[in-house]
Amino acid sequence: MPDRVLGGGVKTRVGIVGAGPAGLLLSHLLHLDGIDSVVIESRSRQEIEATIRAGVLEQGTVDLLKSAGVGERMQREGFVHEGIYLRFGGRTHRIDFPSLTGGRSIMVYAQHEVIKDLVAARLAAGGKILFEVKDAAVYDLDTQAPKIRFHHQGTVQELECDFIAGCDGFHGITRPSIPSRARHEFTRVYPFGWFGILVEAPPSTDELIYAHHERGFALVSTRSPQIQRLYLQCDPDDELRNWPDSRIWDELHARLATGEGWKLAEGRIFQKGIIAMRSFVVEPMRYGRLFLAGDAAHIVPPTGAKGLNLAAADVRVLSKALAAFYSSGDEEALKGYSAKALKRVWRAEHFSWWMTSMLHRFHDESAFHHRLQLSELEYVASSRAKAQTLAENYVGLPLD
Ligand code: FAD
Ligand code: PHB
């Protein structure tokens, strides 16, 4: 076992708070480099494996999962998409990824399937994930021996680490543990949310449809030949009980209508949820021996499908920096982690903000603003240069 018990406490090299994509993938990448870690997670394994979230993996994320040996089921069950459709003014325009990006594409494979694959890989390799921990706290962050204290199975436990990775999402405890004078936060909250549903129905489209409509944004995505994922722009403070199935279908049909003979397939709705939309970044993504990764450090609105991919990109950089430290004692890469990660983060922040701004209706917007949105959409649909900007950001800029 990698851990050693010392004076009632447990020691590990990297203590990881949060078993989301960031924490699990980091633990796995460290394991491949021979570095032991312990992951603590407040929810149960069943819960994290059933939470419905992202669906789109960038080419770089796909390649990373494959090279880390956790891509086998994804390759079998995921769907490679070579483009997306933009729909506005009742017409549909395709953005072709390979021809605009030198052959790159994306994979539609649900986040909770990635989670299942990573948990299985960690446990098969003897990795340590403690589920259902309570009251986690991190301290001694600016010393050589930062610690995580938590309740697990009725006892208080302390994990002494060389480093702590804060992978506990936007509402976690690691980011707020950084003194406020040592962090700079940037936030934008959008005046709308997404109403998301899962439906038992065949696919209505071979590629995702992003629709701009006077009544608001709509998105047609997929999960499998039998299950589809649909979203529509809504009031972020709305409640599920205001949305009977008939109203959801009416809105989706209205917002996705075309004069092109396309039809949305209906089916039994078996899951509904409302998602708030925000942009958020904390700088720097490090304090002492605490390193933040994924949603703990940044949030993007889901319109650009970037959140999970950013989490993967962060931990790739972090795992390499930790591997460099353990192989040669060189701290340079660790010192550069935040700046390197933030460069990609801000690109994704801009792209996600741009897609969100172009595709949604803002209730306080003027006719002038709406005309600008339509002009922007026309430009993306007609200019190779603008389409290329969308495509190369959507498939993801190269990881190095
Ligand atoms: P999380 O997935 O939030 O994981 C954090 C983990 O930490 C959780 O399991 C949590 O339980 C645990 N935790 C929290 N606090 C504690 C604590 N105190 N102690 C212990 N554990 C704790 N991204 C994309 O790339 N593509 C998409 O298509 C996409 N679509 C999305 C659609 C929706 C509806 C939503 C909501 C998000 C979408 N995203 C998408 C974003 C993506 O889901 C997130 O960016 C991603 O989950 C971030 O991973 P993470 O590991 O950083 O954080
Ligand atoms: C999804 O399938 O959940 C999904 C797809 C594309 C997005 C956001 C979410 O931009």
CSV table of C-alpha atoms and ligand atoms in Angstrom, one decimal:
chain,number,residue,atom,x,y,z
A,1,MET,CA,0.0,0.0,0.0
A,2,PRO,CA,1.3,3.5,-0.8
A,3,ASP,CA,0.2,5.1,2.5
A,4,ARG,CA,1.9,4.7,5.8
A,5,VAL,CA,0.2,5.2,9.1
A,6,LEU,CA,2.1,7.6,11.3
A,7,GLY,CA,1.1,8.5,14.8
A,8,GLY,CA,-2.6,7.7,14.1
A,9,GLY,CA,-2.6,9.9,10.9
A,10,VAL,CA,-2.1,8.7,7.3
A,11,LYS,CA,0.5,10.1,5.0
A,12,THR,CA,0.3,10.4,1.2
A,13,ARG,CA,2.2,12.4,-1.4
A,14,VAL,CA,-0.8,14.1,-2.9
A,15,GLY,CA,-4.1,14.5,-1.0
A,16,ILE,CA,-6.9,15.1,-3.5
A,17,VAL,CA,-10.2,16.7,-2.4
A,18,GLY,CA,-13.1,15.7,-4.7
A,19,ALA,CA,-13.7,12.6,-6.9
A,20,GLY,CA,-15.0,14.5,-10.0
A,21,PRO,CA,-13.3,14.3,-13.3
A,22,ALA,CA,-10.4,16.5,-12.1
A,23,GLY,CA,-9.7,14.6,-8.9
A,24,LEU,CA,-10.0,11.1,-10.3
A,25,LEU,CA,-8.0,11.8,-13.5
A,26,LEU,CA,-5.3,13.5,-11.4
A,27,SER,CA,-5.1,10.5,-9.1
A,28,HIS,CA,-4.9,8.1,-12.1
A,29,LEU,CA,-2.2,10.2,-14.0
A,30,LEU,CA,-0.1,10.4,-10.8
A,31,HIS,CA,-0.4,6.6,-10.3
A,32,LEU,CA,0.9,6.1,-13.9
A,33,ASP,CA,3.9,8.2,-12.8
A,34,GLY,CA,4.4,6.1,-9.7
A,35,ILE,CA,3.1,8.8,-7.3
A,36,ASP,CA,0.7,7.8,-4.6
A,37,SER,CA,-2.4,9.8,-3.7
A,38,VAL,CA,-5.6,9.6,-1.6
A,39,VAL,CA,-8.9,11.0,-2.9
A,40,ILE,CA,-11.6,12.0,-0.5
A,41,GLU,CA,-15.2,12.6,-1.7
A,42,SER,CA,-18.2,13.8,0.2
A,43,ARG,CA,-20.7,11.8,-1.9
A,44,SER,CA,-21.2,8.1,-2.4
A,45,ARG,CA,-19.8,6.2,-5.3
A,46,GLN,CA,-23.3,5.5,-6.5
A,47,GLU,CA,-24.1,9.2,-6.5
A,48,ILE,CA,-21.0,10.4,-8.3
A,49,GLU,CA,-21.6,7.7,-10.9
A,50,ALA,CA,-25.2,8.8,-11.5
A,51,THR,CA,-24.9,12.6,-11.7
A,52,ILE,CA,-25.9,13.9,-15.1
A,53,ARG,CA,-23.6,16.6,-16.4
A,54,ALA,CA,-21.4,17.1,-19.4
A,55,GLY,CA,-21.5,15.3,-22.7
A,56,VAL,CA,-18.8,16.7,-25.0
A,57,LEU,CA,-15.2,15.7,-24.9
A,58,GLU,CA,-12.6,17.6,-26.9
A,59,GLN,CA,-10.2,15.7,-29.1
A,60,GLY,CA,-7.3,16.4,-26.6
A,61,THR,CA,-9.4,15.0,-23.7
A,62,VAL,CA,-10.2,11.9,-25.7
A,63,ASP,CA,-6.5,11.4,-26.5
A,64,LEU,CA,-5.5,11.9,-22.9
A,65,LEU,CA,-8.1,9.4,-21.6
A,66,LYS,CA,-6.9,6.9,-24.3
A,67,SER,CA,-3.2,7.3,-23.5
A,68,ALA,CA,-3.9,7.0,-19.8
A,69,GLY,CA,-5.6,3.6,-20.5
A,70,VAL,CA,-9.1,4.6,-19.5
A,71,GLY,CA,-10.6,5.2,-23.0
A,72,GLU,CA,-11.5,1.7,-24.0
A,73,ARG,CA,-15.3,1.9,-23.2
A,74,MET,CA,-15.4,5.5,-24.5
A,75,GLN,CA,-14.1,4.4,-27.8
A,76,ARG,CA,-16.6,1.6,-28.0
A,77,GLU,CA,-19.7,3.5,-26.8
A,78,GLY,CA,-19.0,7.2,-27.5
A,79,PHE,CA,-19.9,9.0,-30.7
A,80,VAL,CA,-17.4,10.9,-32.7
A,81,HIS,CA,-19.0,14.0,-34.1
A,82,GLU,CA,-17.3,15.9,-36.9
A,83,GLY,CA,-19.4,19.1,-36.7
A,84,ILE,CA,-22.2,21.0,-35.1
A,85,TYR,CA,-25.3,22.7,-36.5
A,86,LEU,CA,-26.1,26.4,-35.8
A,87,ARG,CA,-29.7,27.1,-36.3
A,88,PHE,CA,-31.2,30.6,-36.5
A,89,GLY,CA,-33.8,32.4,-38.6
A,90,GLY,CA,-35.3,29.0,-39.3
A,91,ARG,CA,-32.2,27.8,-41.2
A,92,THR,CA,-29.5,25.4,-40.3
A,93,HIS,CA,-25.7,25.9,-41.0
A,94,ARG,CA,-23.2,23.2,-40.4
A,95,ILE,CA,-19.7,23.9,-38.9
A,96,ASP,CA,-17.4,21.2,-40.2
A,97,PHE,CA,-14.6,20.5,-37.7
A,98,PRO,CA,-12.1,18.4,-39.7
A,99,SER,CA,-11.9,20.7,-42.7
A,100,LEU,CA,-11.6,23.8,-40.4
A,101,THR,CA,-9.2,22.3,-37.8
A,102,GLY,CA,-6.8,20.0,-39.7
A,103,GLY,CA,-8.8,16.9,-39.0
A,104,ARG,CA,-9.9,17.3,-35.4
A,105,SER,CA,-13.3,16.3,-34.0
A,106,ILE,CA,-15.1,15.8,-30.7
A,107,MET,CA,-16.6,12.8,-28.8
A,108,VAL,CA,-20.0,12.7,-27.2
A,109,TYR,CA,-19.6,10.5,-24.1
A,110,ALA,CA,-21.4,11.3,-20.8
A,111,GLN,CA,-19.4,12.7,-17.9
A,112,HIS,CA,-20.8,10.1,-15.5
A,113,GLU,CA,-19.5,7.3,-17.8
A,114,VAL,CA,-16.0,8.9,-17.7
A,115,ILE,CA,-16.4,8.9,-13.9
A,116,LYS,CA,-17.3,5.2,-13.9
A,117,ASP,CA,-14.3,4.4,-16.0
A,118,LEU,CA,-11.9,6.4,-13.8
A,119,VAL,CA,-13.3,5.0,-10.5
A,120,ALA,CA,-13.0,1.4,-11.9
A,121,ALA,CA,-9.4,2.1,-13.0
A,122,ARG,CA,-8.4,3.6,-9.7
A,123,LEU,CA,-9.9,0.8,-7.6
A,124,ALA,CA,-8.5,-1.9,-9.9
A,125,ALA,CA,-5.0,-0.5,-9.4
A,126,GLY,CA,-5.5,-0.4,-5.6
A,127,GLY,CA,-6.1,3.3,-5.6
A,128,LYS,CA,-7.5,4.9,-2.5
A,129,ILE,CA,-10.9,6.7,-2.8
A,130,LEU,CA,-12.7,7.5,0.5
A,131,PHE,CA,-16.4,8.1,-0.2
A,132,GLU,CA,-18.9,9.8,2.0
A,133,VAL,CA,-16.4,11.8,4.0
A,134,LYS,CA,-17.8,14.7,6.1
A,135,ASP,CA,-16.5,18.1,7.3
A,136,ALA,CA,-13.3,18.1,5.2
A,137,ALA,CA,-10.9,20.9,6.1
A,138,VAL,CA,-7.4,21.7,4.7
A,139,TYR,CA,-4.7,23.5,6.7
A,140,ASP,CA,-1.0,24.2,7.0
A,141,LEU,CA,-1.1,25.0,3.3
A,142,ASP,CA,1.9,27.3,3.4
A,143,THR,CA,4.1,24.6,5.1
A,144,GLN,CA,5.9,21.6,3.6
A,145,ALA,CA,3.3,19.3,5.2
A,146,PRO,CA,-0.2,20.5,4.4
A,147,LYS,CA,-3.0,18.4,5.9
A,148,ILE,CA,-6.6,17.4,5.3
A,149,ARG,CA,-8.8,16.6,8.2
A,150,PHE,CA,-12.2,14.9,7.8
A,151,HIS,CA,-14.8,12.6,9.3
A,152,HIS,CA,-15.0,9.1,7.8
A,153,GLN,CA,-16.9,6.1,9.0
A,154,GLY,CA,-17.5,7.7,12.4
A,155,THR,CA,-13.9,8.8,13.1
A,156,VAL,CA,-11.9,12.0,12.6
A,157,GLN,CA,-9.0,11.3,10.3
A,158,GLU,CA,-6.0,13.4,9.3
A,159,LEU,CA,-4.1,13.0,6.1
A,160,GLU,CA,-0.6,14.5,6.0
A,161,CYS,CA,0.5,15.3,2.4
A,162,ASP,CA,3.3,16.8,0.4
A,163,PHE,CA,0.8,18.6,-1.7
A,164,ILE,CA,-3.0,19.0,-1.7
A,165,ALA,CA,-5.1,19.2,-4.9
A,166,GLY,CA,-8.3,21.1,-4.6
A,167,CYS,CA,-10.6,19.3,-7.1
A,168,ASP,CA,-13.8,19.8,-5.1
A,169,GLY,CA,-15.8,21.8,-7.6
A,170,PHE,CA,-17.2,25.3,-7.4
A,171,HIS,CA,-18.9,24.8,-4.0
A,172,GLY,CA,-16.0,23.0,-2.4
A,173,ILE,CA,-13.9,24.0,0.6
A,174,THR,CA,-10.4,24.3,-0.8
A,175,ARG,CA,-10.7,27.6,-2.7
A,176,PRO,CA,-12.3,29.4,0.3
A,177,SER,CA,-9.4,28.1,2.5
A,178,ILE,CA,-7.0,30.4,0.6
A,179,PRO,CA,-6.8,33.7,2.5
A,180,SER,CA,-8.9,36.3,0.6
A,181,ARG,CA,-5.9,38.6,0.3
A,182,ALA,CA,-4.1,35.8,-1.7
A,183,ARG,CA,-6.8,35.3,-4.3
A,184,HIS,CA,-8.4,37.5,-7.0
A,185,GLU,CA,-11.8,36.4,-8.3
A,186,PHE,CA,-13.5,37.3,-11.5
A,187,THR,CA,-17.3,36.6,-11.8
A,188,ARG,CA,-20.1,37.1,-14.3
A,189,VAL,CA,-23.5,35.7,-13.6
A,190,TYR,CA,-25.9,35.4,-16.6
A,191,PRO,CA,-29.6,36.4,-16.4
A,192,PHE,CA,-30.7,33.0,-17.6
A,193,GLY,CA,-30.3,29.3,-17.0
A,194,TRP,CA,-30.7,26.1,-18.9
A,195,PHE,CA,-33.6,23.7,-18.4
A,196,GLY,CA,-32.1,20.3,-19.2
A,197,ILE,CA,-34.0,17.0,-19.9
A,198,LEU,CA,-33.2,13.4,-20.6
A,199,VAL,CA,-35.6,11.7,-23.0
A,200,GLU,CA,-36.3,8.2,-24.1
A,201,ALA,CA,-36.3,8.8,-27.9
A,202,PRO,CA,-34.3,8.1,-31.0
A,203,PRO,CA,-31.8,10.8,-32.1
A,204,SER,CA,-33.4,13.7,-34.0
A,205,THR,CA,-30.1,14.7,-35.5
A,206,ASP,CA,-26.7,13.2,-36.3
A,207,GLU,CA,-24.8,16.2,-34.7
A,208,LEU,CA,-25.6,18.7,-32.0
A,209,ILE,CA,-27.9,21.6,-32.8
A,210,TYR,CA,-27.3,25.0,-31.2
A,211,ALA,CA,-30.4,27.1,-31.9
A,212,HIS,CA,-30.8,30.9,-31.5
A,213,HIS,CA,-34.5,31.9,-31.4
A,214,GLU,CA,-36.6,34.9,-30.4
A,215,ARG,CA,-38.1,32.7,-27.6
A,216,GLY,CA,-34.6,31.8,-26.4
A,217,PHE,CA,-31.7,29.3,-26.9
A,218,ALA,CA,-32.2,25.6,-27.4
A,219,LEU,CA,-29.7,22.7,-27.7
A,220,VAL,CA,-30.2,19.2,-29.0
A,221,SER,CA,-27.6,16.8,-27.8
A,222,THR,CA,-27.5,13.0,-27.4
A,223,ARG,CA,-26.5,10.3,-25.0
A,224,SER,CA,-27.2,7.0,-26.9
A,225,PRO,CA,-29.4,5.7,-29.7
A,226,GLN,CA,-32.2,5.5,-27.2
A,227,ILE,CA,-31.6,8.5,-25.0
A,228,GLN,CA,-31.4,12.2,-26.0
A,229,ARG,CA,-30.3,15.2,-24.0
A,230,LEU,CA,-32.1,18.5,-24.7
A,231,TYR,CA,-31.8,22.0,-23.1
A,232,LEU,CA,-33.7,25.2,-23.4
A,233,GLN,CA,-32.9,28.7,-22.0
A,234,CYS,CA,-35.0,29.5,-19.0
A,235,ASP,CA,-35.2,31.9,-16.0
A,236,PRO,CA,-32.5,30.8,-13.6
A,237,ASP,CA,-34.9,31.1,-10.7
A,238,ASP,CA,-37.7,29.1,-12.4
A,239,GLU,CA,-39.0,25.9,-10.8
A,240,LEU,CA,-39.4,22.5,-12.3
A,241,ARG,CA,-43.1,22.4,-11.4
A,242,ASN,CA,-43.7,25.3,-13.8
A,243,TRP,CA,-42.6,23.1,-16.6
A,244,PRO,CA,-45.1,20.2,-17.4
A,245,ASP,CA,-43.9,18.0,-20.3
A,246,SER,CA,-46.4,19.7,-22.7
A,247,ARG,CA,-44.8,23.1,-22.1
A,248,ILE,CA,-41.3,21.7,-22.6
A,249,TRP,CA,-42.2,20.2,-25.9
A,250,ASP,CA,-44.0,23.3,-27.1
A,251,GLU,CA,-41.0,25.4,-26.4
A,252,LEU,CA,-38.5,23.0,-27.9
A,253,HIS,CA,-40.7,22.7,-31.1
A,254,ALA,CA,-41.0,26.5,-31.4
A,255,ARG,CA,-37.4,27.2,-30.8
A,256,LEU,CA,-36.1,24.5,-33.1
A,257,ALA,CA,-38.6,25.0,-35.9
A,258,THR,CA,-37.2,25.2,-39.5
A,259,GLY,CA,-38.6,25.4,-42.9
A,260,GLU,CA,-36.3,22.5,-43.9
A,261,GLY,CA,-38.6,19.6,-43.0
A,262,TRP,CA,-36.7,18.7,-39.8
A,263,LYS,CA,-38.7,17.2,-36.9
A,264,LEU,CA,-37.8,16.8,-33.2
A,265,ALA,CA,-38.5,13.3,-32.0
A,266,GLU,CA,-40.5,13.3,-28.7
A,267,GLY,CA,-40.4,10.6,-26.0
A,268,ARG,CA,-40.8,10.0,-22.3
A,269,ILE,CA,-39.0,12.7,-20.2
A,270,PHE,CA,-37.3,10.9,-17.3
A,271,GLN,CA,-35.1,13.6,-15.8
A,272,LYS,CA,-35.4,17.4,-15.5
A,273,GLY,CA,-33.1,20.0,-14.0
A,274,ILE,CA,-32.4,23.7,-14.0
A,275,ILE,CA,-28.7,24.8,-14.4
A,276,ALA,CA,-27.5,28.3,-13.4
A,277,MET,CA,-25.0,30.0,-15.7
A,278,ARG,CA,-21.9,31.8,-14.6
A,279,SER,CA,-18.3,32.6,-15.6
A,280,PHE,CA,-15.8,32.5,-12.8
A,281,VAL,CA,-12.0,32.4,-12.5
A,282,VAL,CA,-9.7,32.6,-9.4
A,283,GLU,CA,-6.1,33.7,-9.7
A,284,PRO,CA,-3.7,32.3,-9.0
A,285,MET,CA,-4.7,28.6,-8.9
A,286,ARG,CA,-2.2,27.9,-6.2
A,287,TYR,CA,-1.6,28.9,-2.6
A,288,GLY,CA,1.5,27.4,-0.9
A,289,ARG,CA,1.2,23.7,-1.4
A,290,LEU,CA,-2.5,23.8,-2.4
A,291,PHE,CA,-3.2,23.5,-6.1
A,292,LEU,CA,-6.7,24.1,-7.5
A,293,ALA,CA,-7.9,22.3,-10.6
A,294,GLY,CA,-11.2,22.1,-12.5
A,295,ASP,CA,-14.4,23.8,-11.3
A,296,ALA,CA,-12.8,24.6,-8.0
A,297,ALA,CA,-10.8,27.3,-9.9
A,298,HIS,CA,-13.0,28.2,-12.8
A,299,ILE,CA,-16.6,27.9,-14.1
A,300,VAL,CA,-17.8,28.5,-17.7
A,301,PRO,CA,-21.3,28.6,-19.0
A,302,PRO,CA,-22.0,25.2,-20.7
A,303,THR,CA,-22.6,26.7,-24.2
A,304,GLY,CA,-19.0,26.0,-25.2
A,305,ALA,CA,-18.9,22.5,-23.7
A,306,LYS,CA,-15.6,23.4,-22.0
A,307,GLY,CA,-15.9,22.7,-18.2
A,308,LEU,CA,-14.9,19.0,-18.1
A,309,ASN,CA,-12.3,19.5,-20.7
A,310,LEU,CA,-10.7,22.3,-18.8
A,311,ALA,CA,-10.6,20.1,-15.7
A,312,ALA,CA,-8.8,17.5,-17.7
A,313,ALA,CA,-6.3,20.0,-19.1
A,314,ASP,CA,-5.5,21.4,-15.6
A,315,VAL,CA,-4.7,18.0,-14.1
A,316,ARG,CA,-2.6,17.1,-17.1
A,317,VAL,CA,-0.4,20.1,-16.4
A,318,LEU,CA,-0.5,19.5,-12.7
A,319,SER,CA,0.4,15.8,-12.9
A,320,LYS,CA,3.4,16.6,-15.1
A,321,ALA,CA,4.6,19.3,-12.8
A,322,LEU,CA,4.3,16.9,-9.8
A,323,ALA,CA,6.1,14.1,-11.7
A,324,ALA,CA,8.9,16.5,-12.5
A,325,PHE,CA,9.2,17.5,-8.8
A,326,TYR,CA,9.3,13.8,-7.7
A,327,SER,CA,11.7,12.7,-10.3
A,328,SER,CA,14.3,15.5,-10.0
A,329,GLY,CA,13.2,17.8,-7.1
A,330,ASP,CA,12.7,20.5,-9.7
A,331,GLU,CA,9.9,22.9,-8.6
A,332,GLU,CA,9.9,25.1,-11.7
A,333,ALA,CA,6.9,23.3,-13.3
A,334,LEU,CA,5.0,23.6,-10.1
A,335,LYS,CA,5.7,27.3,-9.9
A,336,GLY,CA,4.5,27.6,-13.5
A,337,TYR,CA,1.3,25.6,-13.0
A,338,SER,CA,-1.1,28.4,-12.4
A,339,ALA,CA,0.1,30.7,-15.2
A,340,LYS,CA,0.1,27.8,-17.7
A,341,ALA,CA,-3.4,26.5,-16.7
A,342,LEU,CA,-4.8,30.1,-16.6
A,343,LYS,CA,-3.8,30.7,-20.2
A,344,ARG,CA,-6.0,27.9,-21.4
A,345,VAL,CA,-8.7,28.8,-18.9
A,346,TRP,CA,-9.1,32.4,-20.1
A,347,ARG,CA,-9.3,31.2,-23.8
A,348,ALA,CA,-12.1,28.9,-22.8
A,349,GLU,CA,-13.7,31.6,-20.7
A,350,HIS,CA,-13.8,33.9,-23.7
A,351,PHE,CA,-15.1,31.2,-26.0
A,352,SER,CA,-17.8,30.1,-23.6
A,353,TRP,CA,-18.8,33.8,-23.0
A,354,TRP,CA,-18.9,34.5,-26.8
A,355,MET,CA,-21.0,31.4,-27.6
A,356,THR,CA,-23.4,32.2,-24.7
A,357,SER,CA,-23.7,35.9,-25.7
A,358,MET,CA,-24.3,35.1,-29.4
A,359,LEU,CA,-26.8,32.3,-28.9
A,360,HIS,CA,-29.1,33.4,-26.0
A,361,ARG,CA,-31.8,36.1,-25.7
A,362,PHE,CA,-31.1,38.7,-23.0
A,363,HIS,CA,-34.4,40.0,-21.6
A,364,ASP,CA,-33.0,43.5,-21.3
A,365,GLU,CA,-31.5,43.5,-24.8
A,366,SER,CA,-32.3,46.2,-27.3
A,367,ALA,CA,-33.3,45.6,-30.9
A,368,PHE,CA,-29.8,46.9,-31.7
A,369,HIS,CA,-28.2,44.2,-29.6
A,370,HIS,CA,-30.3,41.5,-31.2
A,371,ARG,CA,-29.4,42.7,-34.7
A,372,LEU,CA,-25.7,42.4,-33.7
A,373,GLN,CA,-26.3,38.8,-32.6
A,374,LEU,CA,-27.9,37.9,-35.9
A,375,SER,CA,-25.1,39.6,-37.8
A,376,GLU,CA,-22.5,37.6,-35.8
A,377,LEU,CA,-24.3,34.4,-36.5
A,378,GLU,CA,-24.5,35.2,-40.2
A,379,TYR,CA,-20.8,35.9,-40.2
A,380,VAL,CA,-20.0,32.6,-38.5
A,381,ALA,CA,-22.2,30.8,-41.1
A,382,SER,CA,-20.7,32.5,-44.1
A,383,SER,CA,-17.0,33.3,-43.3
A,384,ARG,CA,-14.5,30.5,-43.2
A,385,ALA,CA,-12.3,32.6,-40.9
A,386,LYS,CA,-15.0,33.1,-38.3
A,387,ALA,CA,-16.2,29.4,-38.6
A,388,GLN,CA,-12.6,28.3,-38.1
A,389,THR,CA,-12.4,30.4,-34.9
A,390,LEU,CA,-15.5,28.6,-33.6
A,391,ALA,CA,-14.3,25.2,-34.7
A,392,GLU,CA,-10.8,25.3,-33.3
A,393,ASN,CA,-12.0,26.5,-29.9
A,394,TYR,CA,-14.9,24.0,-29.8
A,395,VAL,CA,-12.6,20.9,-30.6
A,396,GLY,CA,-10.1,22.4,-28.2
A,397,LEU,CA,-6.8,24.1,-28.8
A,398,PRO,CA,-3.8,21.7,-28.6
A,399,LEU,CA,-2.9,20.8,-25.0
A,400,ASP,CA,0.8,21.9,-25.3
B,1,FAD,P1,-16.9,18.4,-10.1
B,1,FAD,O1,-17.4,17.5,-11.2
B,1,FAD,O2,-17.9,19.4,-9.5
B,1,FAD,O3,-16.4,17.4,-8.9
B,1,FAD,C1,-16.1,17.9,-7.7
B,1,FAD,C2,-16.3,16.7,-6.7
B,1,FAD,O4,-15.9,17.2,-5.4
B,1,FAD,C3,-17.7,16.3,-6.5
B,1,FAD,O5,-17.9,14.9,-6.7
B,1,FAD,C4,-18.1,16.8,-5.1
B,1,FAD,O6,-19.1,15.9,-4.5
B,1,FAD,C5,-16.8,16.7,-4.4
B,1,FAD,N1,-16.8,17.7,-3.2
B,1,FAD,C6,-17.2,18.9,-3.1
B,1,FAD,N2,-17.0,19.4,-1.9
B,1,FAD,C7,-16.3,18.5,-1.2
B,1,FAD,C8,-15.8,18.4,0.1
B,1,FAD,N3,-16.0,19.4,0.9
B,1,FAD,N4,-15.2,17.3,0.5
B,1,FAD,C9,-15.1,16.2,-0.4
B,1,FAD,N5,-15.5,16.2,-1.7
B,1,FAD,C10,-16.2,17.3,-2.1
B,1,FAD,N6,-18.3,20.5,-19.5
B,1,FAD,C11,-17.8,20.0,-20.7
B,1,FAD,O7,-16.6,20.0,-20.9
B,1,FAD,N7,-18.7,19.7,-21.7
B,1,FAD,C12,-20.0,19.7,-21.6
B,1,FAD,O8,-20.7,19.3,-22.5
B,1,FAD,C13,-20.5,20.2,-20.3
B,1,FAD,N8,-21.9,20.2,-20.1
B,1,FAD,C14,-22.4,20.5,-18.9
B,1,FAD,C15,-23.7,20.5,-18.7
B,1,FAD,C16,-24.2,20.7,-17.5
B,1,FAD,C17,-25.7,20.6,-17.3
B,1,FAD,C18,-23.4,21.1,-16.4
B,1,FAD,C19,-23.9,21.4,-15.0
B,1,FAD,C20,-22.0,21.1,-16.6
B,1,FAD,C21,-21.5,20.9,-17.8
B,1,FAD,N9,-20.1,20.9,-18.0
B,1,FAD,C22,-19.6,20.5,-19.3
B,1,FAD,C23,-19.2,21.2,-16.9
B,1,FAD,C24,-18.6,20.0,-16.2
B,1,FAD,O9,-19.6,19.2,-15.8
B,1,FAD,C25,-17.7,20.5,-15.0
B,1,FAD,O10,-16.9,21.5,-15.5
B,1,FAD,C26,-17.0,19.3,-14.4
B,1,FAD,O11,-17.8,18.5,-13.7
B,1,FAD,C27,-15.8,19.8,-13.5
B,1,FAD,O12,-15.2,18.7,-12.9
B,1,FAD,P2,-14.5,18.9,-11.5
B,1,FAD,O13,-13.9,17.5,-11.2
B,1,FAD,O14,-13.6,20.1,-11.5
B,1,FAD,O15,-15.6,19.2,-10.5
B,2,PHB,C1,-24.5,17.8,-23.2
B,2,PHB,O1,-24.7,16.9,-24.1
B,2,PHB,O2,-24.8,17.7,-22.0
B,2,PHB,C2,-24.0,19.1,-23.7
B,2,PHB,C3,-23.6,19.3,-25.0
B,2,PHB,C4,-23.1,20.5,-25.4
B,2,PHB,C5,-23.0,21.6,-24.6
B,2,PHB,C6,-23.4,21.4,-23.3
B,2,PHB,C7,-23.9,20.2,-22.8
B,2,PHB,O3,-22.5,22.8,-25.0
